[in-house]
mmCIF file of C-alpha atoms in Angstrom:
data_model
loop_
_atom_site.group_PDB
_atom_site.id
_atom_site.type_symbol
_atom_site.label_atom_id
_atom_site.label_comp_id
_atom_site.label_asym_id
_atom_site.label_seq_id
_atom_site.Cartn_x
_atom_site.Cartn_y
_atom_site.Cartn_z
ATOM 1 C CA UNK J 1 -0.099 -0.038 0.069
ATOM 2 C CA UNK J 2 1.337 3.493 -0.683
ATOM 3 C CA UNK J 3 2.498 5.357 2.070
ATOM 4 C CA UNK J 4 0.347 8.111 3.976
ATOM 5 C CA UNK J 5 0.178 11.614 2.180
ATOM 6 C CA UNK J 6 2.215 14.041 4.378
ATOM 7 C CA UNK J 7 1.673 16.792 1.889
ATOM 8 C CA UNK J 8 -1.837 17.663 3.874
ATOM 9 C CA UNK J 9 0.209 19.112 6.751
ATOM 10 C CA UNK J 10 2.329 21.405 4.203
ATOM 11 C CA UNK J 11 -0.892 22.683 2.793
ATOM 12 C CA UNK J 12 -2.306 23.088 6.242
ATOM 13 C CA UNK J 13 0.601 25.333 7.092
ATOM 14 C CA UNK J 14 0.598 27.340 4.048
ATOM 15 C CA UNK J 15 -3.325 28.255 4.728
ATOM 16 C CA UNK J 16 -2.745 29.071 8.113
ATOM 17 C CA UNK J 17 0.297 31.443 7.115
ATOM 18 C CA UNK J 18 -2.203 33.159 4.559
ATOM 19 C CA UNK J 19 -4.708 33.679 7.324
ATOM 20 C CA UNK J 20 -1.941 35.202 9.621
ATOM 21 C CA UNK J 21 -0.926 37.275 6.718
ATOM 22 C CA UNK J 22 -4.566 38.706 5.992
ATOM 23 C CA UNK J 23 -5.041 39.343 9.812
ATOM 24 C CA UNK J 24 -2.019 41.413 10.048
ATOM 25 C CA UNK J 25 -3.157 43.418 6.870
ATOM 26 C CA UNK J 26 -6.417 43.801 8.586
ATOM 27 C CA UNK J 27 -4.576 45.007 11.512
ATOM 28 C CA UNK J 28 -2.192 47.147 9.646
ATOM 29 C CA UNK J 29 -5.258 48.865 7.949
ATOM 30 C CA UNK J 30 -6.957 49.681 11.264
ATOM 31 C CA UNK J 31 -3.897 51.738 12.111
ATOM 32 C CA UNK J 32 -3.022 53.280 8.586
ATOM 33 C CA UNK J 33 -6.310 53.544 6.631
ATOM 34 C CA UNK J 34 -7.054 51.497 3.723
ATOM 35 C CA UNK J 35 -4.733 52.500 0.625
ATOM 36 C CA UNK J 36 -4.298 51.070 -2.788
ATOM 37 C CA UNK J 37 -1.615 49.176 -1.669
ATOM 38 C CA UNK J 38 -3.496 47.365 1.039
ATOM 39 C CA UNK J 39 -6.349 46.725 -1.285
ATOM 40 C CA UNK J 40 -3.767 45.056 -3.848
ATOM 41 C CA UNK J 41 -2.693 43.004 -1.054
ATOM 42 C CA UNK J 42 -5.995 41.857 -0.077
ATOM 43 C CA UNK J 43 -6.782 40.574 -3.342
ATOM 44 C CA UNK J 44 -3.585 38.948 -3.522
ATOM 45 C CA UNK J 45 -4.317 37.247 -0.249
ATOM 46 C CA UNK J 46 -7.810 36.356 -1.547
ATOM 47 C CA UNK J 47 -6.380 34.814 -4.348
ATOM 48 C CA UNK J 48 -3.739 32.721 -2.460
ATOM 49 C CA UNK J 49 -6.394 31.643 -0.058
ATOM 50 C CA UNK J 50 -8.557 30.023 -2.774
ATOM 51 C CA UNK J 51 -5.720 28.484 -4.425
ATOM 52 C CA UNK J 52 -4.840 26.935 -1.171
ATOM 53 C CA UNK J 53 -8.203 25.558 -0.586
ATOM 54 C CA UNK J 54 -8.383 24.065 -3.926
ATOM 55 C CA UNK J 55 -5.010 22.507 -3.453
ATOM 56 C CA UNK J 56 -6.045 20.688 -0.449
ATOM 57 C CA UNK J 57 -9.016 19.403 -2.163
ATOM 58 C CA UNK J 58 -7.350 18.232 -5.189
ATOM 59 C CA UNK J 59 -4.731 16.576 -3.009
ATOM 60 C CA UNK J 60 -7.742 14.958 -1.210
ATOM 61 C CA UNK J 61 -8.900 13.623 -4.132
ATOM 62 C CA UNK J 62 -6.142 11.898 -5.462
ATOM 63 C CA UNK J 63 -5.033 10.478 -2.196
ATOM 64 C CA UNK J 64 -5.607 6.775 -1.731
ATOM 65 C CA UNK J 65 -4.491 6.891 1.918
ATOM 66 C CA UNK J 66 -4.557 10.166 4.154
ATOM 67 C CA UNK J 67 -2.626 10.829 7.362
ATOM 68 C CA UNK J 68 -5.916 11.833 9.164
ATOM 69 C CA UNK J 69 -9.624 11.080 8.321
ATOM 70 C CA UNK J 70 -10.691 12.537 5.079
ATOM 71 C CA UNK J 71 -13.522 14.416 6.831
ATOM 72 C CA UNK J 72 -11.109 15.903 9.199
ATOM 73 C CA UNK J 73 -8.970 17.158 6.338
ATOM 74 C CA UNK J 74 -11.993 18.694 4.437
ATOM 75 C CA UNK J 75 -13.385 20.328 7.585
ATOM 76 C CA UNK J 76 -9.837 22.072 8.375
ATOM 77 C CA UNK J 77 -9.687 23.109 4.556
ATOM 78 C CA UNK J 78 -13.325 24.639 4.653
ATOM 79 C CA UNK J 79 -12.516 26.572 7.873
ATOM 80 C CA UNK J 80 -9.253 27.807 6.871
ATOM 81 C CA UNK J 81 -10.783 29.156 3.762
ATOM 82 C CA UNK J 82 -13.462 30.792 5.599
ATOM 83 C CA UNK J 83 -11.089 32.606 7.855
ATOM 84 C CA UNK J 84 -9.422 34.043 5.229
ATOM 85 C CA UNK J 85 -12.615 34.818 3.288
ATOM 86 C CA UNK J 86 -14.129 36.751 6.095
ATOM 87 C CA UNK J 87 -11.091 38.847 6.797
ATOM 88 C CA UNK J 88 -10.477 39.886 3.376
ATOM 89 C CA UNK J 89 -14.217 40.646 2.966
ATOM 90 C CA UNK J 90 -14.082 42.991 6.101
ATOM 91 C CA UNK J 91 -11.040 44.747 4.206
ATOM 92 C CA UNK J 92 -12.632 45.400 1.315
ATOM 93 C CA UNK J 93 -15.966 46.521 2.599
ATOM 94 C CA UNK J 94 -14.319 49.207 4.536
ATOM 95 C CA UNK J 95 -14.093 50.805 1.088
ATOM 96 C CA UNK J 96 -17.521 49.669 -0.117
ATOM 97 C CA UNK J 97 -19.189 51.028 2.973
ATOM 98 C CA UNK J 98 -16.905 54.296 2.879
ATOM 99 C CA UNK J 99 -15.811 53.742 6.486
ATOM 100 C CA UNK J 100 -12.699 55.688 7.272
ATOM 101 C CA UNK J 101 -12.921 56.154 11.056
ATOM 102 C CA UNK J 102 -12.322 52.923 12.818
ATOM 103 C CA UNK J 103 -13.423 52.371 16.427
ATOM 104 C CA UNK J 104 -11.582 51.167 19.174
ATOM 105 C CA UNK J 105 -13.459 48.084 19.166
ATOM 106 C CA UNK J 106 -12.381 47.320 15.624
ATOM 107 C CA UNK J 107 -8.791 47.662 16.562
ATOM 108 C CA UNK J 108 -9.172 45.686 19.648
ATOM 109 C CA UNK J 109 -10.769 42.908 17.118
ATOM 110 C CA UNK J 110 -7.996 43.111 14.877
ATOM 111 C CA UNK J 111 -5.202 42.820 17.384
ATOM 112 C CA UNK J 112 -7.148 39.743 18.708
ATOM 113 C CA UNK J 113 -7.238 38.240 15.309
ATOM 114 C CA UNK J 114 -3.619 38.852 14.820
ATOM 115 C CA UNK J 115 -2.915 36.746 18.095
ATOM 116 C CA UNK J 116 -5.555 34.006 16.851
ATOM 117 C CA UNK J 117 -3.927 33.261 13.713
ATOM 118 C CA UNK J 118 -0.536 33.273 15.261
ATOM 119 C CA UNK J 119 -1.729 30.990 17.556
ATOM 120 C CA UNK J 120 -3.238 28.819 14.624
ATOM 121 C CA UNK J 121 0.153 28.622 12.798
ATOM 122 C CA UNK J 122 1.756 27.588 15.806
ATOM 123 C CA UNK J 123 -0.920 24.963 16.388
ATOM 124 C CA UNK J 124 -0.348 23.670 12.961
ATOM 125 C CA UNK J 125 3.458 23.549 13.341
ATOM 126 C CA UNK J 126 2.950 21.277 16.305
ATOM 127 C CA UNK J 127 0.345 19.222 14.413
ATOM 128 C CA UNK J 128 2.710 18.510 11.644
ATOM 129 C CA UNK J 129 5.133 17.084 14.221
ATOM 130 C CA UNK J 130 2.360 15.062 15.633
ATOM 131 C CA UNK J 131 2.774 16.782 19.225
ATOM 132 C CA UNK J 132 1.553 15.146 22.264
ATOM 133 C CA UNK J 133 -2.051 15.789 23.335
ATOM 134 C CA UNK J 134 -0.934 17.565 26.539
ATOM 135 C CA UNK J 135 0.879 20.240 24.516
ATOM 136 C CA UNK J 136 -2.002 20.563 21.736
ATOM 137 C CA UNK J 137 -4.498 20.966 24.483
ATOM 138 C CA UNK J 138 -2.453 23.932 26.174
ATOM 139 C CA UNK J 139 -2.547 25.573 22.729
ATOM 140 C CA UNK J 140 -6.299 24.784 22.267
ATOM 141 C CA UNK J 141 -7.069 26.201 25.776
ATOM 142 C CA UNK J 142 -5.051 29.465 24.420
ATOM 143 C CA UNK J 143 -7.078 29.758 21.269
ATOM 144 C CA UNK J 144 -10.245 29.406 23.313
ATOM 145 C CA UNK J 145 -9.384 32.265 25.678
ATOM 146 C CA UNK J 146 -8.647 34.305 22.643
ATOM 147 C CA UNK J 147 -12.067 33.421 20.971
ATOM 148 C CA UNK J 148 -13.787 34.174 24.315
ATOM 149 C CA UNK J 149 -11.848 37.682 24.333
ATOM 150 C CA UNK J 150 -13.187 38.315 20.884
ATOM 151 C CA UNK J 151 -16.618 37.539 22.147
ATOM 152 C CA UNK J 152 -16.270 40.123 24.862
ATOM 153 C CA UNK J 153 -15.022 42.792 22.563
ATOM 154 C CA UNK J 154 -18.073 42.072 20.139
ATOM 155 C CA UNK J 155 -20.595 42.208 23.008
ATOM 156 C CA UNK J 156 -19.261 45.539 24.091
ATOM 157 C CA UNK J 157 -19.163 46.858 20.106
ATOM 158 C CA UNK J 158 -23.006 45.796 20.012
ATOM 159 C CA UNK J 159 -23.661 47.389 23.105
ATOM 160 C CA UNK J 160 -22.097 50.905 21.987
ATOM 161 C CA UNK J 161 -23.495 50.345 18.510
ATOM 162 C CA UNK J 162 -27.290 50.161 19.474
ATOM 163 C CA UNK J 163 -26.702 52.976 22.228
ATOM 164 C CA UNK J 164 -28.041 55.597 19.982
ATOM 165 C CA UNK J 165 -24.655 56.904 19.026
ATOM 166 C CA UNK J 166 -24.547 56.029 15.643
ATOM 167 C CA UNK J 167 -26.961 56.472 12.982
ATOM 168 C CA UNK J 168 -29.073 53.383 11.412
ATOM 169 C CA UNK J 169 -26.699 53.320 8.293
ATOM 170 C CA UNK J 170 -23.775 53.543 10.219
ATOM 171 C CA UNK J 171 -25.027 50.697 12.541
ATOM 172 C CA UNK J 172 -25.444 48.366 9.692
ATOM 173 C CA UNK J 173 -21.945 49.042 8.148
ATOM 174 C CA UNK J 174 -20.123 48.362 11.575
ATOM 175 C CA UNK J 175 -22.222 45.493 12.658
ATOM 176 C CA UNK J 176 -21.385 43.755 9.206
ATOM 177 C CA UNK J 177 -17.481 44.485 9.643
ATOM 178 C CA UNK J 178 -17.704 43.378 13.467
ATOM 179 C CA UNK J 179 -19.397 40.273 12.377
ATOM 180 C CA UNK J 180 -17.154 39.176 9.619
ATOM 181 C CA UNK J 181 -14.114 39.319 12.048
ATOM 182 C CA UNK J 182 -16.036 37.663 14.903
ATOM 183 C CA UNK J 183 -16.757 34.668 12.539
ATOM 184 C CA UNK J 184 -13.135 34.505 11.380
ATOM 185 C CA UNK J 185 -12.144 34.273 15.310
ATOM 186 C CA UNK J 186 -14.717 31.489 15.871
ATOM 187 C CA UNK J 187 -13.343 29.743 12.886
ATOM 188 C CA UNK J 188 -9.646 29.936 14.452
ATOM 189 C CA UNK J 189 -11.062 28.214 17.533
ATOM 190 C CA UNK J 190 -13.124 25.649 15.464
ATOM 191 C CA UNK J 191 -10.000 24.688 13.605
ATOM 192 C CA UNK J 192 -7.732 24.260 16.548
ATOM 193 C CA UNK J 193 -10.793 22.213 18.512
ATOM 194 C CA UNK J 194 -10.718 19.803 15.248
ATOM 195 C CA UNK J 195 -7.063 19.358 15.350
ATOM 196 C CA UNK J 196 -7.235 18.656 19.217
ATOM 197 C CA UNK J 197 -9.684 16.071 18.480
ATOM 198 C CA UNK J 198 -7.779 14.527 15.666
ATOM 199 C CA UNK J 199 -4.953 14.441 18.069
ATOM 200 C CA UNK J 200 -6.661 12.500 20.756
ATOM 201 C CA UNK J 201 -8.255 9.865 18.358
ATOM 202 C CA UNK J 202 -4.782 9.203 16.925
ATOM 203 C CA UNK J 203 -3.561 8.998 20.604
ATOM 204 C CA UNK J 204 -6.161 6.458 21.515
ATOM 205 C CA UNK J 205 -5.359 4.539 18.188
ATOM 206 C CA UNK J 206 -1.797 4.393 19.019
ATOM 207 C CA UNK J 207 -2.489 3.363 22.494
ATOM 208 C CA UNK J 208 -4.920 0.437 21.423
ATOM 209 C CA UNK J 209 -2.295 -0.892 19.044
ATOM 210 C CA UNK J 210 0.301 -0.706 21.675
ATOM 211 C CA UNK J 211 -1.938 -2.943 23.854
ATOM 212 C CA UNK J 212 -2.526 -5.195 20.962
ATOM 213 C CA UNK J 213 1.078 -5.853 20.477
#
């Protein structure tokens, strides 16, 4: 039988790196405004994210044996693509909505997103090395803390948004931007949780094989 295909781990890391770059781009925009250069980068990362997603699915379709379950590979691929798409959509919609003044909550969301995508890349680095469950659990808990902080920022943003400070049109615009980044943060945790479950299944499987031996 052919060996397990390790290319997936390389593709996962590439996808995580694209998400990381997109998050850093959004954070940079929050502090420097949306320029033509930033828009060009956003479109580039959008294309890279789509190509990365298609590469994983193509590899999955032609692989007879996979290092982890096919369903888990597809889930991870879909979520990585979702993270990147949501970030890039938020970047480009700043221009569509004519938003030039960014709230403190938008900036805090961006900062949290950068930390989450940094953590995601670290998780994939450990995943590739087939790390132990304790290490992966620690990283997943750290990701959950970031996601929970993101929830708090989002709730605070919604409270201010509906306080009467903004007119109806502005509320719609800001709510949409907040939601895109909140969804990206949720997806970061979803990926880390999926990887943790894969790691646990692998550990149990190895333990059962050792017992049989």
